């Protein structure tokens, strides 16, 4: 029977695990049988079939699961019942019947069937032998005796069956072993000998397991033992190792042979082995083929689907690179459910046409997906009955490529690069217009007639390299020089690559040429510019490295000579002669090899530029660049330069600080060179750098000179401050002469009528004493031309007598005493020119600088300032003396006035206060005396009345009702008890009032205005009594503890009222300080350190009385103590103090009593005021 393919699963055979060996063996026999065999299950569906049955049925594959009767064309209806009876256990034979085959031929069909049972005896299906005849209706089958149960001779049938099966065993391509219980071979067929490579005699008694390859044998033995112990069908794949060293893959099945008498023991084993070497190789090849197929399918860029003739999706194979992916949920759906109606109808039309014609159909369509339009090529081919294979390819890129190709063709024609296509021999086949334009060949024919592509090459090696590369399939790219049709050299970027046919054969090459002549020229210019830039950087690094070194142009010229490719480079520096002409000196030179130097030519020193190069002179002085061909120059420049072999020249002027300093020249003695503008611009930076270098040198020298000048001026300013005016002026003139290296310096002032200049100060260099020069006069005439300059504030600078344009008299006046050069600077006082300060050079002419003028101006300003200051200081000292005296007088008067005013105010205030206090005390004293005088009598009367009431209570214990009621109403007992206390309290209050009145009278002392001996302690106590309300404290502030340490004092002669005022001021200030401090303290802090004022008095040995009043407050800062007794000085906020209390107290103590009032204070500890007065006033 045929084995089902791996992708289809037939209905499982009953008890396949137990009967598989027999089934496989039967399959092998059925494949050789002359009749068709079919295996049916209980539903009469085909499970297996022999090859003969397939041939008779005109089939190529077994229709697994198909009902058997459906496999026949119009079978008789009674065959169904016959087969069902077979399922009941009967053996059935059908009569011959005429059937029509699929090809229309008449068939005579006959079959025999019997049930087949599993190991348990249950019927699992039907095995049917079928015979088909196509030639005559009568036939018999050699299988009649197979299922015939009514045979007359079972023995004969058995013998015939044995012979038949033995023949089959020897002829079947299956190795059959029959072994004993130990696996030793009893019988082996010819195929077994072939597989093992052993003779049949050698196999007899041979354990068949020993034929297995050594590497497979342990596994097979384990499988054999497991199958033997569990009575399973043994199945395994392994290799037989043959004596010749080769091996064959074997698939083996084995079943134990059980004796009927000994059902639990196996008498031997039946083993069937099939050579599966080819299958193994095929499986391996199949796996590789499947892997290749999977790779091919995955690589196919198409979407493949199976669609039936009605337009329903059956399956799909792969999505490929199709942008519109296929979803599995489309299977079973119609085209109209997936595609737009028009596309679905069109595709269905082509599907049906393919099914009708059998020819593939190809068409293109467009499909919108995710908002994008896709172009698709759809191929339809018939893949089965009513089934097509639809292949969808995304050709959007191809469509775009086609459009791109068209654009490419247009681009090639319009390309800026030259393109040529040639064959392997180098013959041009095509060239675009750009090629014709670049190489000047109007056509391909003109190119070929002009020598072909080889004619465009100037380098044969490059051409050979190009051909060699492209003929080997490579790509060649180089920048080379080429030649045009007219022989002109061009620079081109040449790229070439081979052209290959579909077979991979190289058939030609394409060459692209880009004209890079301009780029190459620009690159050369860029390299030259880079060289210039590098040279310029080196020059600037050298020039700007140190501005103080001696000028050395040689390194600069050597750098420029290398980069500029000039024959000679040189530098001229300018200077002026005595007459002011501009001359130039040949300072430095560099010459290329073979060029004669000119540095030693004396005609090039002190060269008068205006006369030597009149054509160039105005250009150079105005900063213009000169770039000339010598042959084109006028005389005398042409003759002068031609004598030195110069063909072309470049001259760059050098300016420093805005002045024409000189120039740098470049000579070309080889060619009449046209100087490139870029070269000129870059070289000009060198001339600018040289100018900057000279500026730096000049600036550095100027700064050094100015620093020295400033140092000199600073020294002179100290001289004008430290010395007297005349000495300082002489020193300044001498210092100016030496600093400027002049022979004479002087100061000349205008006369009163301003018609003469009088020389007031002069200094002459000591070396002039050795030279016979005329002395300077003391007076000089005023020269109008000089006068105008000086009055305008300008200096008069004359470098040489020849430069003065005035009259002979003026010349004689100016240049007397052999003067060769002079500089006069106006001497200005308060904006008025009062004279001049001048310097002269006697021994040589001299050009004057701005630094010289600046020095003289500043010295003149110093002299003017010093004289003005001297005058002002003299007047100021006199004025200061007068003002100082006036100030002292005013201060004394003001101090006395303030003191008197304050004393008057205080005296008036105290007088008014004393009158008020005395009046109040007098008014209070009269009623208080009345009350105090009657209190004693009231107390006596009260005692008498109380005594009388007690007697009544003692003798009249039962008073009348009215008296008893009245006693209760007035609370007689309480009245008797409280009335004496009340009278006593009145007496204490009256005494207190008398004490206060006495203190007020004592404090005011209105009746003691004159000095009188008093008790100091009584005055202090009176003051404390008045301040009692502040001392005792209140809710808003705690009280102040008063500690009295009175000593033994005599009565002191003093102004008692004024002294009490001192006590009042000092104690009030102490209480104020303590209250201010206590407002910022907590209760705990107050209890830990309560506020205290200690009053101590003592008598000193010198009979002075000292009163010390000390508090434990915060103290007074040390910087305030010196001002404490100044009038109107106070530390209290505005409105809370006048600043007069301590000042008046100081006056009272110090001036009235001749004593001392001192203050001692320590921050954080407290303040003490010491009042000391003599006990007797003299």
PDB file of C-alpha atoms in Angstrom, residues 731-745 763-765:
ATOM      1  CA  UNK A 731      66.034 122.521  38.897  1.00  0.00           C
ATOM      2  CA  UNK A 732      63.279 122.157  36.272  1.00  0.00           C
ATOM      3  CA  UNK A 733      65.237 124.018  33.593  1.00  0.00           C
ATOM      4  CA  UNK A 734      68.326 121.952  34.225  1.00  0.00           C
ATOM      5  CA  UNK A 735      66.345 118.675  34.147  1.00  0.00           C
ATOM      6  CA  UNK A 736      64.566 119.693  30.915  1.00  0.00           C
ATOM      7  CA  UNK A 737      67.873 120.509  29.188  1.00  0.00           C
ATOM      8  CA  UNK A 738      69.468 117.258  30.164  1.00  0.00           C
ATOM      9  CA  UNK A 739      66.392 115.171  29.320  1.00  0.00           C
ATOM     10  CA  UNK A 740      65.976 116.685  25.846  1.00  0.00           C
ATOM     11  CA  UNK A 741      69.750 116.675  25.296  1.00  0.00           C
ATOM     12  CA  UNK A 742      69.687 120.405  24.522  1.00  0.00           C
ATOM     13  CA  UNK A 743      72.333 123.053  25.069  1.00  0.00           C
ATOM     14  CA  UNK A 744      70.246 125.826  26.630  1.00  0.00           C
ATOM     15  CA  UNK A 745      66.920 126.188  28.441  1.00  0.00           C
ATOM     16  CA  UNK A 763      70.377 126.959  32.209  1.00  0.00           C
ATOM     17  CA  UNK A 764      73.360 126.311  29.909  1.00  0.00           C
ATOM     18  CA  UNK A 765      75.017 122.941  29.353  1.00  0.00           C
TER      19      UNK A 765
END
